[in-house]
Each structure stands twice: as C-alpha cells, then as structure tokens.
JSON list of C-alpha atoms in Angstrom, two decimals:
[
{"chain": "A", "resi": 1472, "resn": "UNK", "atom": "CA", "xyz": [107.76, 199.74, 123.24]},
{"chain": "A", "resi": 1473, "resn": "UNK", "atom": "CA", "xyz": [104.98, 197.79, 121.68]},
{"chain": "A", "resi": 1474, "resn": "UNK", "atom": "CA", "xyz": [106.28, 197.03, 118.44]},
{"chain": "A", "resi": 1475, "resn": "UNK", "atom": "CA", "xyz": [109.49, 195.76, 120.23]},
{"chain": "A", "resi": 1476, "resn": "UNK", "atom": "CA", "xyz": [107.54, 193.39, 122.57]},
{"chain": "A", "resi": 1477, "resn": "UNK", "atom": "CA", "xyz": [105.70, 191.85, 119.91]},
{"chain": "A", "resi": 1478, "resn": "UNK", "atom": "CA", "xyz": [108.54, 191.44, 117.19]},
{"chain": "A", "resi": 1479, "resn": "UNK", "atom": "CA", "xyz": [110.57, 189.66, 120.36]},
{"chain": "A", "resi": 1480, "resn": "UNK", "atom": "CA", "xyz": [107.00, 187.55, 120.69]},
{"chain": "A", "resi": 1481, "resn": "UNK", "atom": "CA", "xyz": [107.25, 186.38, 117.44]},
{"chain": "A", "resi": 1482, "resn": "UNK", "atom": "CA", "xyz": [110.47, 185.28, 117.39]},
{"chain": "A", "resi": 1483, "resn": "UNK", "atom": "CA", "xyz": [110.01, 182.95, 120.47]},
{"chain": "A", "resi": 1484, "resn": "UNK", "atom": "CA", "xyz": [106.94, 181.86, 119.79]},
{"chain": "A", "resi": 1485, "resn": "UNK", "atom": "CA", "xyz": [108.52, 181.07, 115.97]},
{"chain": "A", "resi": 1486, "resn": "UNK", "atom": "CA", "xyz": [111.52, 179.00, 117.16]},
{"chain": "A", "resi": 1487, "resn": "UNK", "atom": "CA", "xyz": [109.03, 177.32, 119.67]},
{"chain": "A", "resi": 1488, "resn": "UNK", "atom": "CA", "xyz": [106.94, 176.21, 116.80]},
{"chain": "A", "resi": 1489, "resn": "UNK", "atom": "CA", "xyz": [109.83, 175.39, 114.49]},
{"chain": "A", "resi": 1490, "resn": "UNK", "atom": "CA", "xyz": [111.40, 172.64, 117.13]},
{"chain": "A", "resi": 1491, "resn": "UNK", "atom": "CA", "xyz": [107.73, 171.15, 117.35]},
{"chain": "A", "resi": 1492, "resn": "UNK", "atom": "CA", "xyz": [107.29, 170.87, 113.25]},
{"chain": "A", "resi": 1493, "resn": "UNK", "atom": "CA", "xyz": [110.93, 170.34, 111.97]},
{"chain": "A", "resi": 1494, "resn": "UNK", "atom": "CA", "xyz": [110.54, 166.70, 113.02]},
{"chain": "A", "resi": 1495, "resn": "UNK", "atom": "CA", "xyz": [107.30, 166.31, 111.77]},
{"chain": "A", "resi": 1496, "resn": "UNK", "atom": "CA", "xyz": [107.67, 167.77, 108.69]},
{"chain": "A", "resi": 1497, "resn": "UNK", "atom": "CA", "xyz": [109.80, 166.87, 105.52]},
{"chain": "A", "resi": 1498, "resn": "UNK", "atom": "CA", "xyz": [112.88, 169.46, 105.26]},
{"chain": "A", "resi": 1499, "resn": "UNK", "atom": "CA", "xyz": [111.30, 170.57, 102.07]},
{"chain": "A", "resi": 1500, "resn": "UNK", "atom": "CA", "xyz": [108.13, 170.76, 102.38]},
{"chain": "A", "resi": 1501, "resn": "UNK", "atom": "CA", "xyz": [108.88, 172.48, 105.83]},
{"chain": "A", "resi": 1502, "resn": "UNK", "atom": "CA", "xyz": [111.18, 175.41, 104.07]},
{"chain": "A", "resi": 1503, "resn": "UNK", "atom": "CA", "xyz": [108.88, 175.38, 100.86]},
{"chain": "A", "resi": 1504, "resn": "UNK", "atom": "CA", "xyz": [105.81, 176.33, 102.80]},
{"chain": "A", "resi": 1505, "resn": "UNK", "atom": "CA", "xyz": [108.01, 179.00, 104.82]},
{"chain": "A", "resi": 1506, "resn": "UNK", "atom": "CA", "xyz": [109.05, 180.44, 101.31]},
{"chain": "A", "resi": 1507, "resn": "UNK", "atom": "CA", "xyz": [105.46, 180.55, 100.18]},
{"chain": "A", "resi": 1508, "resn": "UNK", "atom": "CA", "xyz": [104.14, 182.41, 103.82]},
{"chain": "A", "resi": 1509, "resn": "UNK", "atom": "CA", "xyz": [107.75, 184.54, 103.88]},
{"chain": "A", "resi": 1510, "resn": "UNK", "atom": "CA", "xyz": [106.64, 186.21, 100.48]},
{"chain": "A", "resi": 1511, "resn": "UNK", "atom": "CA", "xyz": [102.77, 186.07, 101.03]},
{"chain": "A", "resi": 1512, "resn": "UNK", "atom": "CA", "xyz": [103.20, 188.29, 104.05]},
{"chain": "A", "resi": 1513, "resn": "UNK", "atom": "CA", "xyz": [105.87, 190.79, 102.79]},
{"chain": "A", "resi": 1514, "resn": "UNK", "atom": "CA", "xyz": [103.49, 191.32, 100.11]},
{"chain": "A", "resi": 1515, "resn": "UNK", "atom": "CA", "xyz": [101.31, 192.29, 103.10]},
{"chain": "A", "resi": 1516, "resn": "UNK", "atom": "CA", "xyz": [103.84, 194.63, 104.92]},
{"chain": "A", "resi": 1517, "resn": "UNK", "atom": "CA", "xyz": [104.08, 195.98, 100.63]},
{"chain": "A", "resi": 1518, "resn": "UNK", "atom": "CA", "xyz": [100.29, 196.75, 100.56]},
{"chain": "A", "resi": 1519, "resn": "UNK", "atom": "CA", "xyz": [100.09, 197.76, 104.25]},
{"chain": "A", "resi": 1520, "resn": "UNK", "atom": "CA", "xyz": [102.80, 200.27, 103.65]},
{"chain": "A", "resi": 1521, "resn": "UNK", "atom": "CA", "xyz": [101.43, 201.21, 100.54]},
{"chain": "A", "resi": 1522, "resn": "UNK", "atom": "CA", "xyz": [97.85, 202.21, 102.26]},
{"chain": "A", "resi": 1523, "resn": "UNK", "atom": "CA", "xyz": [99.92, 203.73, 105.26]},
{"chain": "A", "resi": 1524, "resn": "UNK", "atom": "CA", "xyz": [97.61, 200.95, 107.47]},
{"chain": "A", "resi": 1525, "resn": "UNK", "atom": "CA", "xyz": [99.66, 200.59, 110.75]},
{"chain": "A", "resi": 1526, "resn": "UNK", "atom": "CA", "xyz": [97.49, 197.53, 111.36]},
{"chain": "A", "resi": 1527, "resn": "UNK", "atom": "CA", "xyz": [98.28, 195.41, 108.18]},
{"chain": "A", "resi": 1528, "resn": "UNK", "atom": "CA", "xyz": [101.89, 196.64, 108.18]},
{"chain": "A", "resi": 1529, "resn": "UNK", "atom": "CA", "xyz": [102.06, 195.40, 112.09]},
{"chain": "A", "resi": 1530, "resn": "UNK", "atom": "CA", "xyz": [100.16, 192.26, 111.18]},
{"chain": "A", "resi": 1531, "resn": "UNK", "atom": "CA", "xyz": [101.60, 191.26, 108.58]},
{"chain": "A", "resi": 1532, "resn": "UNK", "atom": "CA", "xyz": [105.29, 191.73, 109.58]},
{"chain": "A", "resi": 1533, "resn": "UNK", "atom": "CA", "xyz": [104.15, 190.13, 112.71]},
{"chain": "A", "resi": 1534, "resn": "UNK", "atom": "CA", "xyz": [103.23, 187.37, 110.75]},
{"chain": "A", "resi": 1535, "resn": "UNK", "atom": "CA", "xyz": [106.35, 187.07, 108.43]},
{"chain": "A", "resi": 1536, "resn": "UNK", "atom": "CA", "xyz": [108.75, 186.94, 111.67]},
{"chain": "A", "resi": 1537, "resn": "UNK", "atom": "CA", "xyz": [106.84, 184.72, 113.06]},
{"chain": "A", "resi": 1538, "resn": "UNK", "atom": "CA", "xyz": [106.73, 182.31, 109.82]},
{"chain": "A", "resi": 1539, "resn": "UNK", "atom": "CA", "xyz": [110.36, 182.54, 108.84]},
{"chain": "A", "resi": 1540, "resn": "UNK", "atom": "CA", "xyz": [111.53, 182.29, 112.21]},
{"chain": "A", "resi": 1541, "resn": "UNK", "atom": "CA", "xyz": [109.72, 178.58, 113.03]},
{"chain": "A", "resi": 1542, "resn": "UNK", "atom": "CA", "xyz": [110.36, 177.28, 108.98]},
{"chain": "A", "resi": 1543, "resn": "UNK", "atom": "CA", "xyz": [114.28, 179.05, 107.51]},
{"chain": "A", "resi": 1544, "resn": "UNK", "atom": "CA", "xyz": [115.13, 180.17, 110.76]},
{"chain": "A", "resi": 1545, "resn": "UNK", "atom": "CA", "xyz": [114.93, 176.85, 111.90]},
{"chain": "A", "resi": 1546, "resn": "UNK", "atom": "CA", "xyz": [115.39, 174.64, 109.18]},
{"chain": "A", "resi": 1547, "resn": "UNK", "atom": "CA", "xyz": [118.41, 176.66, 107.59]},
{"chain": "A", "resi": 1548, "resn": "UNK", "atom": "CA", "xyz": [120.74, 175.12, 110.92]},
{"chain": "A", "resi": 1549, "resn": "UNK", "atom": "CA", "xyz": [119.45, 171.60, 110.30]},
{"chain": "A", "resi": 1550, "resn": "UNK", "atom": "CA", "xyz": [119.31, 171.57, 106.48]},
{"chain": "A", "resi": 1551, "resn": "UNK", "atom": "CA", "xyz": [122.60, 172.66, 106.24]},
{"chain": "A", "resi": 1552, "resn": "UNK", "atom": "CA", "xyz": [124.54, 169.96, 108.46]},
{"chain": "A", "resi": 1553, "resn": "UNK", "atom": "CA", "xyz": [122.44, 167.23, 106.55]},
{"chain": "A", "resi": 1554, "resn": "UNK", "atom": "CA", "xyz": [123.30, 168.69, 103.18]},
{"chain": "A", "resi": 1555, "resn": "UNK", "atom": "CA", "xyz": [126.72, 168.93, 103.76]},
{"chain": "A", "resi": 1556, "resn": "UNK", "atom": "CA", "xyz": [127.58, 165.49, 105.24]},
{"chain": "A", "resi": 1557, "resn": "UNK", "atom": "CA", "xyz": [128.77, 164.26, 102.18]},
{"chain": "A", "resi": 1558, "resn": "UNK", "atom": "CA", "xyz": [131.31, 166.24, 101.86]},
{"chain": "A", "resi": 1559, "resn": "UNK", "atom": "CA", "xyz": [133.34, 164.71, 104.94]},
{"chain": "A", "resi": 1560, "resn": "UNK", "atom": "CA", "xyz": [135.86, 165.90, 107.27]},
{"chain": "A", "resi": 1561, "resn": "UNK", "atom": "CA", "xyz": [137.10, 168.07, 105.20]},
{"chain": "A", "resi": 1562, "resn": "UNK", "atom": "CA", "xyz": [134.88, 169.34, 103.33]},
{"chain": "A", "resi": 1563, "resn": "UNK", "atom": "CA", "xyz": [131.59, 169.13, 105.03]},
{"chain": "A", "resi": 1564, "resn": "UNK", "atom": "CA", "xyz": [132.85, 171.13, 108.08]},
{"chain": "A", "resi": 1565, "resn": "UNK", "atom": "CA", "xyz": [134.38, 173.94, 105.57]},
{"chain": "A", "resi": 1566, "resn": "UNK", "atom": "CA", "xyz": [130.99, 173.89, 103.67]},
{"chain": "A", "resi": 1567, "resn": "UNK", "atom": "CA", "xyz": [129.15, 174.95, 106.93]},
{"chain": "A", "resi": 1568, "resn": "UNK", "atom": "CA", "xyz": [131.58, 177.62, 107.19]},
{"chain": "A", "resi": 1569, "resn": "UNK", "atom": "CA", "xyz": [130.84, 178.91, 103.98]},
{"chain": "A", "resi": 1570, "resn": "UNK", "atom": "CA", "xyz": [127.31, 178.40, 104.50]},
{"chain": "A", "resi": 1571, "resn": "UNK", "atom": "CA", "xyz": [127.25, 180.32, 107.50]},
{"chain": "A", "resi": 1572, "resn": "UNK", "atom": "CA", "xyz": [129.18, 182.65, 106.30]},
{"chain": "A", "resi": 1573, "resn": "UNK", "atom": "CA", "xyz": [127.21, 183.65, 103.50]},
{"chain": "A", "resi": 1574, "resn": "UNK", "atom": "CA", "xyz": [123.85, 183.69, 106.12]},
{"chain": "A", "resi": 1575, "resn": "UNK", "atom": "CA", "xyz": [125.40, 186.55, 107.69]},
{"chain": "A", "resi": 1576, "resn": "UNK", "atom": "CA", "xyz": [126.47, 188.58, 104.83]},
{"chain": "A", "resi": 1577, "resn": "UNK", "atom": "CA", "xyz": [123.37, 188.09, 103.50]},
{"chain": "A", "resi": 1578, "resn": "UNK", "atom": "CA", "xyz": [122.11, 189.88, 106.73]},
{"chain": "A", "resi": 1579, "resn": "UNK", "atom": "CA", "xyz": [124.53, 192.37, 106.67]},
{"chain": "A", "resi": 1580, "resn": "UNK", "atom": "CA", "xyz": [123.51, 193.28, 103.51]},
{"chain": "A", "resi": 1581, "resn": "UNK", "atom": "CA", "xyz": [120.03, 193.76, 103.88]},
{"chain": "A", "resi": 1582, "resn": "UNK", "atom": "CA", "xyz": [121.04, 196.28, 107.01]},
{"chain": "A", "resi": 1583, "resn": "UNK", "atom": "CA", "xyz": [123.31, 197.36, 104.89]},
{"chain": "A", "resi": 1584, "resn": "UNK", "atom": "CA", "xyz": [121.38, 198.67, 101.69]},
{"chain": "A", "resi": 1585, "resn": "UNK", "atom": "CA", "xyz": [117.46, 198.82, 103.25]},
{"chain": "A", "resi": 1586, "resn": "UNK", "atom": "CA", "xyz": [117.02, 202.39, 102.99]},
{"chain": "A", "resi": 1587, "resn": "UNK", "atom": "CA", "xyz": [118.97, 202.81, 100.20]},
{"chain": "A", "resi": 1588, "resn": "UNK", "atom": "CA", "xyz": [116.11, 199.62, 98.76]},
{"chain": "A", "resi": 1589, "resn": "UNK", "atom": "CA", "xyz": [113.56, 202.10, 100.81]},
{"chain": "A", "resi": 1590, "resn": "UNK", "atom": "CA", "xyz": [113.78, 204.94, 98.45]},
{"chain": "A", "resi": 1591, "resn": "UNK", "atom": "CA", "xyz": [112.91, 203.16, 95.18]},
{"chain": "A", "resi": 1592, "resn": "UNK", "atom": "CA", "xyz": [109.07, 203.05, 97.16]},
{"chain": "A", "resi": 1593, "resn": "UNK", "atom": "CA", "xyz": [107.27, 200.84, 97.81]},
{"chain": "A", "resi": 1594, "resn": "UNK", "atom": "CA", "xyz": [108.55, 198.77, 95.01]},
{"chain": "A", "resi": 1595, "resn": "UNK", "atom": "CA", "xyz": [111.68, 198.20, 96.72]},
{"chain": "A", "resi": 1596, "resn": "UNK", "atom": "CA", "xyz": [109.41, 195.96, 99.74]},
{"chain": "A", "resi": 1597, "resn": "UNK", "atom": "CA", "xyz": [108.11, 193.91, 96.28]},
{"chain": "A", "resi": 1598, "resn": "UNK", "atom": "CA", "xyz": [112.42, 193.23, 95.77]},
{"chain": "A", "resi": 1599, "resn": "UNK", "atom": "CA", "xyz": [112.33, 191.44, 99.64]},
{"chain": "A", "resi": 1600, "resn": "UNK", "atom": "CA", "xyz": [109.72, 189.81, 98.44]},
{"chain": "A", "resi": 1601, "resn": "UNK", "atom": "CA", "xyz": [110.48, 188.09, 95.04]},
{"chain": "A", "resi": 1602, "resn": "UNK", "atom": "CA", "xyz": [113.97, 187.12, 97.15]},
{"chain": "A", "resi": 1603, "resn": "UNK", "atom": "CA", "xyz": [111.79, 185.22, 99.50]},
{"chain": "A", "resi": 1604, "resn": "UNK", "atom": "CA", "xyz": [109.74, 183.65, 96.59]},
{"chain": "A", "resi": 1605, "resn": "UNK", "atom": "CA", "xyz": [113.23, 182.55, 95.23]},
{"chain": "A", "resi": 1606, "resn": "UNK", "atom": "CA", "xyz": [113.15, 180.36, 98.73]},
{"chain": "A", "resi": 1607, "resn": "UNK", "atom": "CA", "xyz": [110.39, 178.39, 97.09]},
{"chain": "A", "resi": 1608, "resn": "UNK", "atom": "CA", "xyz": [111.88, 176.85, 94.20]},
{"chain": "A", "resi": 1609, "resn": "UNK", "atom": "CA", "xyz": [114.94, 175.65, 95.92]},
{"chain": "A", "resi": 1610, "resn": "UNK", "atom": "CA", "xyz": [113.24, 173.94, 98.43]},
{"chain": "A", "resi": 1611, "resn": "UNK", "atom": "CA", "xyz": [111.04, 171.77, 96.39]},
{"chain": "A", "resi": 1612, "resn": "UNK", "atom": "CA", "xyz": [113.36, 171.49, 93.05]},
{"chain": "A", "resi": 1613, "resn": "UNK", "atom": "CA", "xyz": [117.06, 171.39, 94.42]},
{"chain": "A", "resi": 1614, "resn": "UNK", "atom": "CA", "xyz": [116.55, 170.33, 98.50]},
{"chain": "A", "resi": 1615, "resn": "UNK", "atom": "CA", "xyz": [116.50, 167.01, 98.62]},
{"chain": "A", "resi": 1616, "resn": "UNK", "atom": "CA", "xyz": [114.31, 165.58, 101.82]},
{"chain": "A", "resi": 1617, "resn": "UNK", "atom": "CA", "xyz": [116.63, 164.35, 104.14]},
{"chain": "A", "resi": 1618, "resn": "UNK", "atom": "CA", "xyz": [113.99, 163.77, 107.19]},
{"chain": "A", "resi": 1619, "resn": "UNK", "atom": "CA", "xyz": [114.84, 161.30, 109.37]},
{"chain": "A", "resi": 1620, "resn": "UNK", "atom": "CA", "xyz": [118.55, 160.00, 107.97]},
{"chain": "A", "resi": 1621, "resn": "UNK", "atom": "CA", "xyz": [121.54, 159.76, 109.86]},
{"chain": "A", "resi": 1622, "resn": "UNK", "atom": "CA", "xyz": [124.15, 161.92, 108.47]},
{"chain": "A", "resi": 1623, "resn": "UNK", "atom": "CA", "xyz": [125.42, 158.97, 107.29]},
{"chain": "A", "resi": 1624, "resn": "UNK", "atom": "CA", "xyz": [122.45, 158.27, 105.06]},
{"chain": "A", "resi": 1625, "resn": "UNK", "atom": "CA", "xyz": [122.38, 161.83, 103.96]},
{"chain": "A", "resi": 1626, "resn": "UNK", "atom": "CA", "xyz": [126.19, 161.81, 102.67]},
{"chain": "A", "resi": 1627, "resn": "UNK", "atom": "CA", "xyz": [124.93, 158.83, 100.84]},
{"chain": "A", "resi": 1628, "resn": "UNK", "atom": "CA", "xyz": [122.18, 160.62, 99.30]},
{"chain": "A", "resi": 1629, "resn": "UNK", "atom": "CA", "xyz": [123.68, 163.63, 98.49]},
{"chain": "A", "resi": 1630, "resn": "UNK", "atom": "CA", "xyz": [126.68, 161.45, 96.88]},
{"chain": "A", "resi": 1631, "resn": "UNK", "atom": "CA", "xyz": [124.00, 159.57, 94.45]},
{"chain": "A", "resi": 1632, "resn": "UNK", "atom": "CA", "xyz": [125.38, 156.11, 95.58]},
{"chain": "A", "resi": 1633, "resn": "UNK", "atom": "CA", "xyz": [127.20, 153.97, 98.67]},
{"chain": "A", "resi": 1634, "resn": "UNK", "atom": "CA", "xyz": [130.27, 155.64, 97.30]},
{"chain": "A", "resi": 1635, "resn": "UNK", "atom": "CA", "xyz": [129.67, 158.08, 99.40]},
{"chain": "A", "resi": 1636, "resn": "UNK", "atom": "CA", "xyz": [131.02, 156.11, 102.16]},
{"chain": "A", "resi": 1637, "resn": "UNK", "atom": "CA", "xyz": [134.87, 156.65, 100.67]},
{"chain": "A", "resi": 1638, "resn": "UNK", "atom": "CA", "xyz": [134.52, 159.91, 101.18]},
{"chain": "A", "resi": 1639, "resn": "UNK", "atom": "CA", "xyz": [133.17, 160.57, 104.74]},
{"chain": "A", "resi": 1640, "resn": "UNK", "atom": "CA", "xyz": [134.57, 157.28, 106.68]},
{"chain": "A", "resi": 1641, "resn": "UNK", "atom": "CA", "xyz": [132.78, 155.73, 109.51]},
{"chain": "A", "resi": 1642, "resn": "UNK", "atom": "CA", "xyz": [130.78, 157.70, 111.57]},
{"chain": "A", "resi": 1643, "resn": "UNK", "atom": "CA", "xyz": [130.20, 156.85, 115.42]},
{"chain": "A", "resi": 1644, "resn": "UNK", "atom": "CA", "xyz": [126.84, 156.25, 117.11]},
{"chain": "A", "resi": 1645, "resn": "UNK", "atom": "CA", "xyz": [126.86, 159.59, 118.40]},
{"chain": "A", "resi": 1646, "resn": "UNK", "atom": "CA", "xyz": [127.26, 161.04, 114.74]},
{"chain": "A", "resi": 1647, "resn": "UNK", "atom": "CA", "xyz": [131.18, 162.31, 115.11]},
{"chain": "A", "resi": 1648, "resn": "UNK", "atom": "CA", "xyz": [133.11, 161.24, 111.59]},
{"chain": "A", "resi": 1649, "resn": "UNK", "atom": "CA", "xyz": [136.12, 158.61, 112.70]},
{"chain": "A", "resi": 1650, "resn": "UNK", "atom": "CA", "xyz": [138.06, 158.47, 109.73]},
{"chain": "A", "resi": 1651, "resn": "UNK", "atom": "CA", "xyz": [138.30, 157.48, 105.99]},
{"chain": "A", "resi": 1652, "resn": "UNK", "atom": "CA", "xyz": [138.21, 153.62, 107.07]},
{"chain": "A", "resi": 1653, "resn": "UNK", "atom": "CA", "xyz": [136.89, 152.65, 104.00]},
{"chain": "A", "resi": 1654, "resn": "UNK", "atom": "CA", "xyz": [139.11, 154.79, 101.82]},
{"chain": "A", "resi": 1655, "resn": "UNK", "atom": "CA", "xyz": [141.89, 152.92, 103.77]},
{"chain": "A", "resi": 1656, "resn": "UNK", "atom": "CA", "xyz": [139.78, 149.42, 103.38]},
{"chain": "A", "resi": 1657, "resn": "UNK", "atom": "CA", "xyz": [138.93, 149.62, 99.50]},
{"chain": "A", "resi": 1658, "resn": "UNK", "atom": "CA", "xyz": [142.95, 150.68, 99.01]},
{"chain": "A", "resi": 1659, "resn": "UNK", "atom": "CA", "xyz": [143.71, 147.91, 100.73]},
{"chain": "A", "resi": 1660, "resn": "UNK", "atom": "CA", "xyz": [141.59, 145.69, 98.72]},
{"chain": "A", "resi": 1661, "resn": "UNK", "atom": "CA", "xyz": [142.88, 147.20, 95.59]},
{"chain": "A", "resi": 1662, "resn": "UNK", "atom": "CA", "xyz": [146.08, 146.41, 95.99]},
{"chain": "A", "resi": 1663, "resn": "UNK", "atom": "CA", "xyz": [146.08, 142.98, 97.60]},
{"chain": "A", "resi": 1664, "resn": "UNK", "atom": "CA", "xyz": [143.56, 142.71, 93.92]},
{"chain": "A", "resi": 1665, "resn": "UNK", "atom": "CA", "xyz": [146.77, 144.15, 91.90]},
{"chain": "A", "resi": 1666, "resn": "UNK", "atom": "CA", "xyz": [149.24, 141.64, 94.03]},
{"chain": "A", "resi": 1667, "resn": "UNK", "atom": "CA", "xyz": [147.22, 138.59, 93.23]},
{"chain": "A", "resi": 1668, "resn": "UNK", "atom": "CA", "xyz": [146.95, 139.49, 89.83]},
{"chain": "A", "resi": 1669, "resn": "UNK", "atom": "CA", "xyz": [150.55, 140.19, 89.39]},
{"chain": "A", "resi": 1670, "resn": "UNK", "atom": "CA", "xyz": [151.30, 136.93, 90.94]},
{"chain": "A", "resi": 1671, "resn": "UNK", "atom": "CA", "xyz": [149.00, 135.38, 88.84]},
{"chain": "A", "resi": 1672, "resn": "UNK", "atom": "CA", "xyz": [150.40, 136.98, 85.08]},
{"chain": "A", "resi": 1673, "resn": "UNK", "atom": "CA", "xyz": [153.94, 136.11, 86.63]},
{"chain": "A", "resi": 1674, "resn": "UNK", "atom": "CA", "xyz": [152.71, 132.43, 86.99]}
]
C-alpha cells in the first residue's frame, strides 16, 4: 500500500530530523513552531477533504506526520524529563508517569471518538486542529526553555530559586538523583544553629 509506505516514511524521516534539531533548537521554540506547522497542515488535510483532492489530503497529512513527529513527537520525551526534575525522587519520577500516562489516553481517545468527530463534517477535522493550535500557546507562554541544563539546573529553574536543591538532592555525573543530601545538610545546620543559640540564651 502506498499510503502505508509513505505515512511509515514520514515518521522516520520525522524522528530523524527531530534528533538533528532538538539540540539545536530551544525546547520552545522547537515545540512552538511544531504547534504552528501541526495546525497549518490539518487545516490542509480540512480543505483537502473538503474539495475531495486526494493530493492535498495526502500532502498535507504527509506533511503534518512528518512535522509533529520530528518537533512533539520528539520533544514531548525530552521536555518532559527536564520539566519534571524538580520535583525529585519522588515526585519527578511519578510526574512522568502521569505525564505519560495522559499521552496515551490522549491517543486512545482520539481512536477512540474519530468517527464519531468524523460525522460532525468536515468541521470536526477544524476540532484536531484548534487542539493542535492549543500546542502553541503553551510552548511559548508556560514552557520554560530548558536547552542545554543539566537536570540539575532545570529543577532549579522550574523551582524559581537554589531551593530547589532541598528538594531533589545531589545528582551524579551521569544524571541519577543520590539523595536529599542537602535536606539532610541544611537540617543539620539548623539545628547545630538552634543548639548554639540555646547554649547561648542559657549563658
């Protein structure tokens, strides 16, 4: 089939382009541009459905695989283990989970409910495609560019301020958390603080 050998095209030749630009690119401007060429081109597959045109349908969904593929398809794996670094052990790994989780219920969903979507018309392709605008917005409003941070510096940035470091320890040259250290540490300090003051007022 055709149509199957060029959707599979896409898709390679989209996450072959993605590990090229991720690096070059800031996060958000990487996943803002995919937002704006996601809903650009299901407008396209919209009007080439609309005009029953098998070549702007096939071009232009084509073109959307191929777009979101090397930009959220991408992105969405790296962006989300940067994002949630500052949550820690314990947090940061269950926020992935959720993430993820939420990715493929999302899918589901769309399986799930496209030809039920289908027989609104072709207003119900415009619906895919305000979704995909909705990408836009988030990543150049609430994403904040983490491109080239450890995910050290990324739990600090997410965090606001160094006291991020309480909450996701020390993390190893090869990125793997160690421990709340510094929670440990700055207790620690505290207290020795609240001994030398007590000895102090009993003085």
């Amino acid at each position: 089939d055709k149509l199957a050998i060029i959707v599979a095209g896409c898709k390679f030749l989209g996450v072959f382009v993605g590990m090229v630009v991720i690096d070059k690119m800031g996060r958000r401007h990487l996943l803002g541009i995919g937002g704006i060429l996601s809903t650009v081109f299901l407008i396209g597959v919209t009007i080439g459905a609309s005009l029953r045109s098998p070549p702007i349908l096939i071009i232009s969904m084509s073109a959307f695989i191929l777009c979101f593929v090397a930009t959220w398809g991408n992105g969405y794996w790296v962006v989300v283990t940067e994002v949630t670094a500052g949550g820690g052990r314990q947090y940061g790994s269950a926020s992935q989970a959720a993430a993820t989780g939420v990715l493929f219920w999302a899918g589901w969903l769309t399986s799930f409910t496209f030809m039920s979507v289908m027989e609104i018309g072709f207003a119900g392709l415009l619906l895919y495609a305000f979704v995909s605008a909705l990408m836009i917005p988030y990543a150049y409003c609430l994403l904040p560019e983490t491109r080239g941070l450890t995910l050290e510096e990324c739990a600090m940035k997410i965090a606001g301020s160094k006291h991020a470091m309480t909450m996701i320890g020390e993390i190893d040259a090869g990125g793997d958390l160690k421990g709340p250290s510094f929670i440990e540490s700055s207790s620690e300090e505290d207290n020795e603080g609240q001994s030398v003051s007590r000895d102090d007022s009993t003085q």
